[in-house]
Amino acid sequence: MSTRKPTFAASGHYAANLDAGPDEVFDPEFESLVRKILLRLGENPQREGLQRTPLRVAKALTFLTSGYDQKLDDVVSEAIFDEKCEEMVVVKDIEFYSLCEHHVLPFFGKAHVAYLPKGHVIGLSKVARIVDLFARRLQVQERLTNQVADAMMEALAPHGVAVIMEASHFCMMMRGVQKQNSSTVTSAMRGTFRENARTRGELLELIRN
Ligand code: ZN
């Protein structure tokens, strides 16, 4: 059963303030769980540097998973426009930050999102919002990539969608040497991008430049 509390997304905060105000109350139950983790780590949650840490951690984790509280409709509403253009649209180098569901450690990188419009286009900033909608959850990169592609299909019903994500995973980077420079690339192709090698080729050309 979910005991998730109303969050940044629900209260309209897109960029969150993750500091702790002097008398701020955020989510006492969550904070006591974090306090238990600190104790389990052998720490003293009462020492000066850690006193407000449970609140900050609760806030940070709530913000970094705020995608659970948003719906695709809320993100794209009023940002889809009728347009005759049928040429490929590519939004390159969208920074994203997510948390791997196996270790709850960050993975982060860049997403490239392309689509072939069929009567509708989407405000470009909304493409980045769709990436955040799914990145701000516990994720695996493969699923994240597919969810972004499916959401673009659902929002726009275009001829096709392509999503390519390149990311570094802290759970790889923080263990041992020689893994710091590894990155993982995933892709999801829908419609024309899946069916037509020339369309895929055109996309890769645009992303490379
Ligand atoms: Zn991991």
Short mmCIF file of C-alpha atoms in Angstrom, two decimals, residues 45-142:
data_model
loop_
_atom_site.label_atom_id
_atom_site.label_comp_id
_atom_site.label_asym_id
_atom_site.label_seq_id
_atom_site.Cartn_x
_atom_site.Cartn_y
_atom_site.Cartn_z
CA PRO A 45 21.52 11.87 14.07
CA GLN A 46 21.68 14.44 16.87
CA ARG A 47 25.09 15.79 15.97
CA GLU A 48 25.01 19.24 14.49
CA GLY A 49 25.69 18.38 10.87
CA LEU A 50 22.99 15.71 10.76
CA GLN A 51 20.15 17.34 12.66
CA ARG A 52 18.33 18.58 9.55
CA THR A 53 19.54 15.76 7.31
CA PRO A 54 16.39 13.59 7.67
CA LEU A 55 14.28 16.51 6.46
CA ARG A 56 16.61 17.25 3.55
CA VAL A 57 16.80 13.60 2.49
CA ALA A 58 13.01 13.22 2.70
CA LYS A 59 12.59 16.32 0.56
CA ALA A 60 15.23 15.31 -1.95
CA LEU A 61 13.88 11.78 -2.42
CA THR A 62 10.33 13.06 -2.69
CA PHE A 63 11.37 15.56 -5.33
CA LEU A 64 13.51 13.06 -7.24
CA THR A 65 10.51 10.71 -7.44
CA SER A 66 7.89 13.39 -8.09
CA GLY A 67 7.17 11.85 -11.49
CA TYR A 68 4.81 9.45 -9.70
CA ASP A 69 2.51 12.37 -8.91
CA GLN A 70 2.24 13.73 -12.44
CA LYS A 71 0.23 12.64 -15.42
CA LEU A 72 1.15 12.94 -19.07
CA ASP A 73 -1.98 15.05 -19.66
CA ASP A 74 -0.88 17.62 -17.07
CA VAL A 75 2.54 17.88 -18.67
CA VAL A 76 1.45 18.28 -22.29
CA SER A 77 -1.86 20.09 -21.83
CA GLU A 78 -2.21 23.18 -24.02
CA ALA A 79 1.16 22.52 -25.65
CA ILE A 80 0.05 20.47 -28.67
CA PHE A 81 -0.56 22.49 -31.79
CA ASP A 82 -2.07 21.74 -35.20
CA GLU A 83 0.68 22.05 -37.79
CA LYS A 84 1.04 20.73 -41.32
CA CYS A 85 4.79 20.14 -40.95
CA GLU A 86 5.76 16.52 -41.57
CA GLU A 87 9.53 16.92 -41.32
CA MET A 88 11.54 15.26 -38.59
CA VAL A 89 11.83 17.15 -35.30
CA VAL A 90 14.81 16.30 -33.09
CA VAL A 91 15.35 17.60 -29.57
CA LYS A 92 18.95 16.77 -28.73
CA ASP A 93 20.96 16.64 -25.51
CA ILE A 94 18.12 16.79 -22.99
CA GLU A 95 19.85 16.41 -19.60
CA PHE A 96 18.16 14.01 -17.26
CA TYR A 97 18.72 12.64 -13.76
CA SER A 98 17.10 9.46 -12.51
CA LEU A 99 17.51 6.86 -9.76
CA CYS A 100 18.25 3.22 -10.51
CA GLU A 101 15.66 0.99 -8.93
CA HIS A 102 18.20 -1.62 -7.86
CA HIS A 103 20.40 0.58 -5.67
CA VAL A 104 18.48 3.88 -5.47
CA LEU A 105 21.62 5.55 -6.79
CA PRO A 106 21.61 8.19 -9.52
CA PHE A 107 22.04 7.57 -13.18
CA PHE A 108 22.19 10.57 -15.44
CA GLY A 109 22.96 11.60 -18.96
CA LYS A 110 21.42 12.88 -22.16
CA ALA A 111 18.30 12.01 -24.07
CA HIS A 112 17.65 12.63 -27.75
CA VAL A 113 13.99 12.58 -28.71
CA ALA A 114 12.82 12.68 -32.34
CA TYR A 115 9.43 12.45 -33.97
CA LEU A 116 7.80 12.67 -37.37
CA PRO A 117 4.70 14.85 -36.96
CA LYS A 118 1.33 13.86 -38.34
CA GLY A 119 -0.75 17.04 -38.09
CA HIS A 120 0.44 18.01 -34.60
CA VAL A 121 3.59 19.35 -33.00
CA ILE A 122 4.49 19.75 -29.33
CA GLY A 123 6.10 22.69 -27.53
CA LEU A 124 9.80 21.82 -27.41
CA SER A 125 10.19 22.41 -23.67
CA LYS A 126 7.44 19.86 -23.09
CA VAL A 127 9.61 17.14 -24.58
CA ALA A 128 12.06 17.72 -21.72
CA ARG A 129 9.15 17.68 -19.26
CA ILE A 130 8.06 14.29 -20.60
CA VAL A 131 11.61 12.99 -20.01
CA ASP A 132 11.50 14.31 -16.41
CA LEU A 133 8.03 12.84 -15.84
CA PHE A 134 9.51 9.36 -16.20
CA ALA A 135 13.09 10.06 -15.04
CA ARG A 136 11.87 11.26 -11.63
CA ARG A 137 10.98 7.75 -10.49
CA LEU A 138 12.87 4.61 -9.56
CA GLN A 139 13.88 3.36 -12.97
CA VAL A 140 15.89 1.14 -15.21
CA GLN A 141 17.23 2.95 -18.25
CA GLU A 142 15.61 0.57 -20.71
#
